[in-house]
Tab-separated table of C-alpha atoms and ligand atoms in Angstrom:
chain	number	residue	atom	x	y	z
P	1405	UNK	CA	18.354	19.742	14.270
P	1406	UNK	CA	16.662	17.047	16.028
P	1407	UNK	CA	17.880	13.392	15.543
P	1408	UNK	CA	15.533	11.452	13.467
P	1409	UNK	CA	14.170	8.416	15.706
P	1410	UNK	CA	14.519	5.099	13.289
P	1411	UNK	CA	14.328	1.536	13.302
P	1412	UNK	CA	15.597	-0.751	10.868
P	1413	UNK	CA	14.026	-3.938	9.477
P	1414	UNK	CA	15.742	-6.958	8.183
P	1415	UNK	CA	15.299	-10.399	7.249
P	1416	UNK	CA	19.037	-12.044	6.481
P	1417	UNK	CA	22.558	-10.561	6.334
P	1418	UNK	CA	21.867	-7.303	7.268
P	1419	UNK	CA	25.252	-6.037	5.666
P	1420	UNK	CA	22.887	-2.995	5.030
P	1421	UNK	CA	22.303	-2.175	8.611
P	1422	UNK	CA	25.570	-2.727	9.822
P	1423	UNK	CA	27.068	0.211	7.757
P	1424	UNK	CA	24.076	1.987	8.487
P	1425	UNK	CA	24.689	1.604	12.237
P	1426	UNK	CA	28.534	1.875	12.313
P	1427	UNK	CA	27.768	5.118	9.881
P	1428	UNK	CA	25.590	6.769	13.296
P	1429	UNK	CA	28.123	5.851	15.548
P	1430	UNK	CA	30.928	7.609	13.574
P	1431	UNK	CA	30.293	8.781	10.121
P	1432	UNK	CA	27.607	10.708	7.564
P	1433	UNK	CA	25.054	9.484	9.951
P	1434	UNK	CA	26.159	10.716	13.396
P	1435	UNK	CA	24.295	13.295	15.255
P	1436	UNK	CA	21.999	12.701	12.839
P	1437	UNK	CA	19.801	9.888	13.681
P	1438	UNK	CA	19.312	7.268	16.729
P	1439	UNK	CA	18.586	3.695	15.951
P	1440	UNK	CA	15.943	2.970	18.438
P	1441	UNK	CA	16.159	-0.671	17.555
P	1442	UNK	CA	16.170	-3.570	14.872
P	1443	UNK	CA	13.662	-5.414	14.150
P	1444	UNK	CA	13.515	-9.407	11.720
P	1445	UNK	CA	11.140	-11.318	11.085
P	1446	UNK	CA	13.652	-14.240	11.186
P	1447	UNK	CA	14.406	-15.287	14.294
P	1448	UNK	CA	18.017	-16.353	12.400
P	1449	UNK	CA	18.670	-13.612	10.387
P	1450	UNK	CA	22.473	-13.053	10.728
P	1451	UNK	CA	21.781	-9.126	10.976
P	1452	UNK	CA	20.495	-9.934	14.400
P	1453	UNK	CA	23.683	-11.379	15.610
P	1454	UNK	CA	25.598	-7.839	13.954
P	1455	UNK	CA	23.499	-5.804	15.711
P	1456	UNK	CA	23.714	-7.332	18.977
P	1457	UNK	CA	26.914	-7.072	18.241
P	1458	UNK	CA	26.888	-3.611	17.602
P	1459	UNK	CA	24.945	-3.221	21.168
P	1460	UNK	CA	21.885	-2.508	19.061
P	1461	UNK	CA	18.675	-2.868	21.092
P	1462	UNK	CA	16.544	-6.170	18.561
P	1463	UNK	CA	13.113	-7.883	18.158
P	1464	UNK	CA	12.393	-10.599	16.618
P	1465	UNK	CA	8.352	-10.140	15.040
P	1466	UNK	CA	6.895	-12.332	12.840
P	1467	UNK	CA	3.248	-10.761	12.273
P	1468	UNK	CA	2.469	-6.852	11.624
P	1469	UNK	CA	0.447	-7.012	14.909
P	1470	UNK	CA	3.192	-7.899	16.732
P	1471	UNK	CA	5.553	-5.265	14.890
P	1472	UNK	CA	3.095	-2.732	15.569
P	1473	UNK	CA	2.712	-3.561	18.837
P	1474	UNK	CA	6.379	-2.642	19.495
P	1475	UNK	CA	7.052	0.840	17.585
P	1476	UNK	CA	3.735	1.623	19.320
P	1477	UNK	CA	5.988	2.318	22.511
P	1478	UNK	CA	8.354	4.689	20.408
P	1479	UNK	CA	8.538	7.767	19.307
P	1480	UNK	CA	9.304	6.821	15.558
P	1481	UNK	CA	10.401	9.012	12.816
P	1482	UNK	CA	11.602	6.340	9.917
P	1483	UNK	CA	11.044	2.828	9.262
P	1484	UNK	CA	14.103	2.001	7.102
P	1485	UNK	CA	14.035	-1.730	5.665
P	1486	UNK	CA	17.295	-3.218	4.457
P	1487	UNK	CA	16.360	-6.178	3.012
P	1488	UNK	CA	13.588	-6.726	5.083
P	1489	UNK	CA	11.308	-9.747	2.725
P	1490	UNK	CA	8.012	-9.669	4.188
P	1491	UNK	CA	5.533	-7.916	2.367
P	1492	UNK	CA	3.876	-4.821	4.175
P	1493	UNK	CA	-0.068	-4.619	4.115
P	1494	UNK	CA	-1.943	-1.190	2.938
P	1495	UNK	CA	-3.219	-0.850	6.274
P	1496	UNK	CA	0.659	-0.995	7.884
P	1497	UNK	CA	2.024	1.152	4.833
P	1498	UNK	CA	-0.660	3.484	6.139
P	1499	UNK	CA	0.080	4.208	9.440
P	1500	UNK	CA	3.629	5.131	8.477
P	1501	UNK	CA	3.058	7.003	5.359
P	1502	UNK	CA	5.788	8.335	4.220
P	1503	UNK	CA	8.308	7.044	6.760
P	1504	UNK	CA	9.525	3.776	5.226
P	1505	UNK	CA	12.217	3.875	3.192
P	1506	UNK	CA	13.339	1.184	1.704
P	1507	UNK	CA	16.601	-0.270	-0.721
P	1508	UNK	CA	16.286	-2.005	-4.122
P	1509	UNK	CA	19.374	-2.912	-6.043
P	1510	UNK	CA	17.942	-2.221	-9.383
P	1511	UNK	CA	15.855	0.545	-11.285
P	1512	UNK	CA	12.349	-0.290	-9.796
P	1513	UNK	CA	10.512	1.401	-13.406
P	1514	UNK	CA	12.564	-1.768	-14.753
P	1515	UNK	CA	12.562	-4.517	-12.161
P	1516	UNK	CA	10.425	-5.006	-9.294
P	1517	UNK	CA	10.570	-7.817	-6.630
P	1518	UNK	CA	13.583	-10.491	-4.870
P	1519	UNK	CA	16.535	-10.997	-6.549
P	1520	UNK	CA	17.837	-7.911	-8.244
P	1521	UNK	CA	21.246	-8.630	-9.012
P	1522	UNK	CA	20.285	-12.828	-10.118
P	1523	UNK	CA	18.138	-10.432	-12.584
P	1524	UNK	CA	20.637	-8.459	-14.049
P	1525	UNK	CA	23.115	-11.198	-14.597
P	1526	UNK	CA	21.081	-13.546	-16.299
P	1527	UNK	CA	19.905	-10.520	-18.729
P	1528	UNK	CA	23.752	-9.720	-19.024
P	1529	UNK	CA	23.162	-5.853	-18.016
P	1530	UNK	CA	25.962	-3.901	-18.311
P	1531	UNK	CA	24.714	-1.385	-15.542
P	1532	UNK	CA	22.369	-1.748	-12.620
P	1533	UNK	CA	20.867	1.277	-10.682
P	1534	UNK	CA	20.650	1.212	-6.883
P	1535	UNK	CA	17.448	3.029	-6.125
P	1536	UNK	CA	16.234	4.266	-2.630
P	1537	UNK	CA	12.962	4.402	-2.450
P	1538	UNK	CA	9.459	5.366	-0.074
P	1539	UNK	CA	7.478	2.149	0.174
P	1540	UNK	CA	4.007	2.460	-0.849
P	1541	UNK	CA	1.273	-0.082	-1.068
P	1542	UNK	CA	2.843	-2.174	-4.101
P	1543	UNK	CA	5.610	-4.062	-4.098
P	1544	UNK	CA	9.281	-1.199	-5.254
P	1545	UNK	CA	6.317	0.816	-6.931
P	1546	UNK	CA	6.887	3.636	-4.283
P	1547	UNK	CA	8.420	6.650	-5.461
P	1548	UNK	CA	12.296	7.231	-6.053
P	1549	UNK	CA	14.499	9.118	-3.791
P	1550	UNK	CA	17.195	8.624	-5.244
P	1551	UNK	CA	19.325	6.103	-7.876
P	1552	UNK	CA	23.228	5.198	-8.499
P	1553	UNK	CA	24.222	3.689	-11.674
P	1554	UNK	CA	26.512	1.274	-11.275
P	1555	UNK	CA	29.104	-0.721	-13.530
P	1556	UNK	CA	28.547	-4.285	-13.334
P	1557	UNK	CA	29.849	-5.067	-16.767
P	1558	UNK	CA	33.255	-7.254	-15.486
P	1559	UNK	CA	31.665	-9.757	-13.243
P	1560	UNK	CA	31.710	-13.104	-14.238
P	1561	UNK	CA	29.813	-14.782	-11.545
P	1562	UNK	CA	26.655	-13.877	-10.047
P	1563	UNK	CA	28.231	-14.430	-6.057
P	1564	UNK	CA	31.339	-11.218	-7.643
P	1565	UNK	CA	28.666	-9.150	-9.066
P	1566	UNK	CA	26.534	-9.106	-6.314
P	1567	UNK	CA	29.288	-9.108	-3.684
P	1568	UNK	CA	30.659	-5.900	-5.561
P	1569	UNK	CA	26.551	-4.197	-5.677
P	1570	UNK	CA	26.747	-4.512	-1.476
P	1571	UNK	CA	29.506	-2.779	-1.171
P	1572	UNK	CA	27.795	-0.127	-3.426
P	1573	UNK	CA	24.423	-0.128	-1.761
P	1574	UNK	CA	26.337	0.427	1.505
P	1575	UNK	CA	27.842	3.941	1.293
P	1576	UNK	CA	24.757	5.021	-1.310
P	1577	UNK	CA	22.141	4.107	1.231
P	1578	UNK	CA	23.861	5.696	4.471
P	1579	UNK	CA	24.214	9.018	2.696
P	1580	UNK	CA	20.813	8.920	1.005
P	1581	UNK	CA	19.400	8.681	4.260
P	1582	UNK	CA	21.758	11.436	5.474
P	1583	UNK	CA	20.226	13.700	2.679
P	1584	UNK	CA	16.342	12.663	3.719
P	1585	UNK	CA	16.580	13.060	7.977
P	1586	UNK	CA	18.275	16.300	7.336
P	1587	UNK	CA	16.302	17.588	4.868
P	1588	UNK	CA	12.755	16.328	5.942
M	126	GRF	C1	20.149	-5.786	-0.747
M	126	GRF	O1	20.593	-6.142	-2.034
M	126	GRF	C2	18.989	-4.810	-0.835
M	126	GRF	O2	19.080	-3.947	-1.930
M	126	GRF	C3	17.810	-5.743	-1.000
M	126	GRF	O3	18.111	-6.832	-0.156
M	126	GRF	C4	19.530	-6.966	-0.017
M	126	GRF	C5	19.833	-6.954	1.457
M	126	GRF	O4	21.159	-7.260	1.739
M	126	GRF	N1	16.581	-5.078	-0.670
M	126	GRF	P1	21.710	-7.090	3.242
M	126	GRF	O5	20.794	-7.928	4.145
M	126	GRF	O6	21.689	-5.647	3.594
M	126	GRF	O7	23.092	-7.672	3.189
């Protein structure tokens, strides 16, 4: 099988990418894909720092132009956004149809948009699912890959709760991809 080529976009933390990378260097995601690079919009997105860290090739792009610009020189396979905030255009969607994958930390048919987990404390949900999901041209309208169902019924602040969903999202999101390069 042929490693799939992908790059992974972020706009803060990026505790998301970090297990993703540390997963290709030496767990469910080894030999099975090569993280060409990562890219933020935000020049001080922490993630940068981890991935640099990580000896992870980064960019720092603040328009599509400009990110286009870049993956133009690669031969990409997946765009895979972990909490990447910037809204993608139809015409960027487009050109990678199919190939952006992106994280959501609640059932999308129930809650779109920022802020999952302030969303499901405040409406005192006893469960949240973690759905992976193609990006189309809405905003988490594309369609599921895949969901986890999670208990989130004994956290009493919103910083536990969504402390306990990362750690969730982590190992759920590095073997959904897993399933997807292998099986695509
Ligand atoms: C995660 O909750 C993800 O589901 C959402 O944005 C958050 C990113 O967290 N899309 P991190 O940057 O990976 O820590």
């Amino acid at each position: 099988m042929n490693k799939k080529n992908i790059v992974i976009f972020i706009s803060g933390n990026g505790s998301n990418m970090e297990k993703i990378i540390l997963e290709s260097k030496c767990g469910v995601l080894k030999d099975i894909c090569n993280i060409l690079f990562v890219i933020s919009n935000n020049k001080n997105s922490l993630g940068l720092k981890k991935a640099e860290l990580l000896n992870i090739k980064t960019f720092v792009a603040n328009s599509e132009d400009e990110i286009i610009d870049i993956l133009k020189n690669y031969n990409v396979d997946y765009l895979v956004l972990a909490g990447f905030m910037k809204i993608l255009s139809p015409y960027f969607v487009n050109l990678y149809k199919n190939k952006i994958i992106n994280i959501h930390p609640a059932d999308t048919n129930e809650y779109k948009g920022k802020n999952g987990y302030k969303w499901a404390f405040e409406n005192n949900k006893k469960t949240t699912k973690i759905t992976v999901h193609y990006v189309d041209e809405g905003i988490d309208t594309g369609k599921i890959i895949k969901q986890k169902e999670i208990d989130i019924s004994n956290y009493s602040t919103l910083d536990e709760l969504t402390s306990f969903g990362l750690t969730q999202e982590h190992d759920f999101y590095s073997n959904v991809l897993a399933e997807i390069f292998q099986t695509n």
